[in-house]
Amino acid sequence: MSAVANDRALDPLPSLSATGYEQQMALSRELLDWLVCPKSKQPLVYFEKEGFLLCPESRLRYRIENDVPVLLVEEATEVSGPEIERLLKQAKELGLPGA
């Protein structure tokens, strides 16, 4: 193994800036096409910058931890009707997947 390759093997996050890390940690479009709310079985809206998935139908917000959506109903956060409307409006304006 070369010295450069060896250095990279020892560094678990080589040269990742905050921007580069966010870009690498985004959920893929292919995955988003398959994900649905476990409660309502409806599509989710992906708020990448904020790091969560939203189900307007069941009014649940699912967090994303270390690039893994936590799709457990018991760990989701309930969202009020007005907040759902605000988030959906924002999602449509931004052209977010699922909006």
GROMACS .gro file of C-alpha atoms in nm:
model
   99
    1MET     CA    1   0.000   0.000   0.000
    2SER     CA    2   0.139   0.343  -0.089
    3ALA     CA    3   0.200   0.605   0.178
    4VAL     CA    4  -0.087   0.819   0.044
    5ALA     CA    5  -0.329   0.525   0.041
    6ASN     CA    6  -0.213   0.428   0.390
    7ASP     CA    7  -0.277   0.783   0.520
    8ARG     CA    8  -0.628   0.775   0.373
    9ALA     CA    9  -0.697   0.439   0.536
   10LEU     CA   10  -0.612   0.587   0.877
   11ASP     CA   11  -0.826   0.899   0.831
   12PRO     CA   12  -1.198   0.801   0.842
   13LEU     CA   13  -1.311   1.139   0.699
   14PRO     CA   14  -1.034   1.259   0.467
   15SER     CA   15  -1.054   1.624   0.362
   16LEU     CA   16  -1.428   1.671   0.406
   17SER     CA   17  -1.535   2.029   0.443
   18ALA     CA   18  -1.878   2.106   0.589
   19THR     CA   19  -2.013   2.157   0.237
   20GLY     CA   20  -1.855   1.839   0.102
   21TYR     CA   21  -1.986   1.637   0.394
   22GLU     CA   22  -2.342   1.762   0.341
   23GLN     CA   23  -2.324   1.681  -0.029
   24GLN     CA   24  -2.198   1.329   0.039
   25MET     CA   25  -2.459   1.265   0.307
   26ALA     CA   26  -2.765   1.349   0.096
   27LEU     CA   27  -3.022   1.074   0.044
   28SER     CA   28  -3.027   0.949  -0.314
   29ARG     CA   29  -3.322   1.015  -0.541
   30GLU     CA   30  -3.357   0.638  -0.595
   31LEU     CA   31  -3.396   0.579  -0.221
   32LEU     CA   32  -3.646   0.863  -0.189
   33ASP     CA   33  -3.858   0.709  -0.466
   34TRP     CA   34  -3.897   0.396  -0.249
   35LEU     CA   35  -3.943   0.550   0.095
   36VAL     CA   36  -4.294   0.592   0.231
   37CYS     CA   37  -4.437   0.678   0.570
   38PRO     CA   38  -4.470   0.357   0.774
   39LYS     CA   39  -4.800   0.479   0.920
   40SER     CA   40  -4.986   0.610   0.613
   41LYS     CA   41  -4.784   0.438   0.337
   42GLN     CA   42  -4.776   0.776   0.158
   43PRO     CA   43  -4.473   0.944  -0.006
   44LEU     CA   44  -4.243   1.160   0.205
   45VAL     CA   45  -4.115   1.511   0.143
   46TYR     CA   46  -3.739   1.537   0.187
   47PHE     CA   47  -3.606   1.848   0.362
   48GLU     CA   48  -3.238   1.784   0.291
   49LYS     CA   49  -3.096   2.104   0.439
   50GLU     CA   50  -3.296   2.062   0.761
   51GLY     CA   51  -3.232   1.686   0.776
   52PHE     CA   52  -3.580   1.536   0.799
   53LEU     CA   53  -3.858   1.364   0.603
   54LEU     CA   54  -4.216   1.483   0.632
   55CYS     CA   55  -4.539   1.292   0.579
   56PRO     CA   56  -4.823   1.540   0.523
   57GLU     CA   57  -5.084   1.262   0.538
   58SER     CA   58  -4.997   1.137   0.886
   59ARG     CA   59  -4.853   1.474   0.998
   60LEU     CA   60  -4.528   1.313   1.110
   61ARG     CA   61  -4.171   1.436   1.083
   62TYR     CA   62  -3.896   1.170   1.066
   63ARG     CA   63  -3.538   1.263   1.153
   64ILE     CA   64  -3.234   1.152   0.956
   65GLU     CA   65  -2.933   1.037   1.158
   66ASN     CA   66  -2.595   0.974   0.995
   67ASP     CA   67  -2.758   0.954   0.651
   68VAL     CA   68  -3.015   0.698   0.774
   69PRO     CA   69  -3.384   0.789   0.786
   70VAL     CA   70  -3.535   0.688   1.121
   71LEU     CA   71  -3.875   0.570   0.999
   72LEU     CA   72  -4.020   0.464   1.331
   73VAL     CA   73  -4.364   0.604   1.406
   74GLU     CA   74  -4.296   0.599   1.779
   75GLU     CA   75  -3.986   0.817   1.729
   76ALA     CA   76  -4.141   1.059   1.481
   77THR     CA   77  -4.250   1.409   1.579
   78GLU     CA   78  -4.613   1.511   1.532
   79VAL     CA   79  -4.656   1.830   1.330
   80SER     CA   80  -4.950   2.069   1.362
   81GLY     CA   81  -5.180   2.144   1.068
   82PRO     CA   82  -5.057   2.503   1.020
   83GLU     CA   83  -4.694   2.385   1.036
   84ILE     CA   84  -4.765   2.116   0.773
   85GLU     CA   85  -4.913   2.383   0.545
   86ARG     CA   86  -4.612   2.610   0.597
   87LEU     CA   87  -4.365   2.329   0.529
   88LEU     CA   88  -4.549   2.211   0.218
   89LYS     CA   89  -4.557   2.566   0.082
   90GLN     CA   90  -4.183   2.596   0.147
   91ALA     CA   91  -4.118   2.257  -0.016
   92LYS     CA   92  -4.309   2.353  -0.330
   93GLU     CA   93  -4.129   2.687  -0.355
   94LEU     CA   94  -3.793   2.509  -0.323
   95GLY     CA   95  -3.891   2.224  -0.556
   96LEU     CA   96  -3.809   1.961  -0.296
   97PRO     CA   97  -3.856   1.591  -0.381
   98GLY     CA   98  -4.200   1.469  -0.285
   99ALA     CA   99  -4.356   1.817  -0.269
   0.00000   0.00000   0.00000
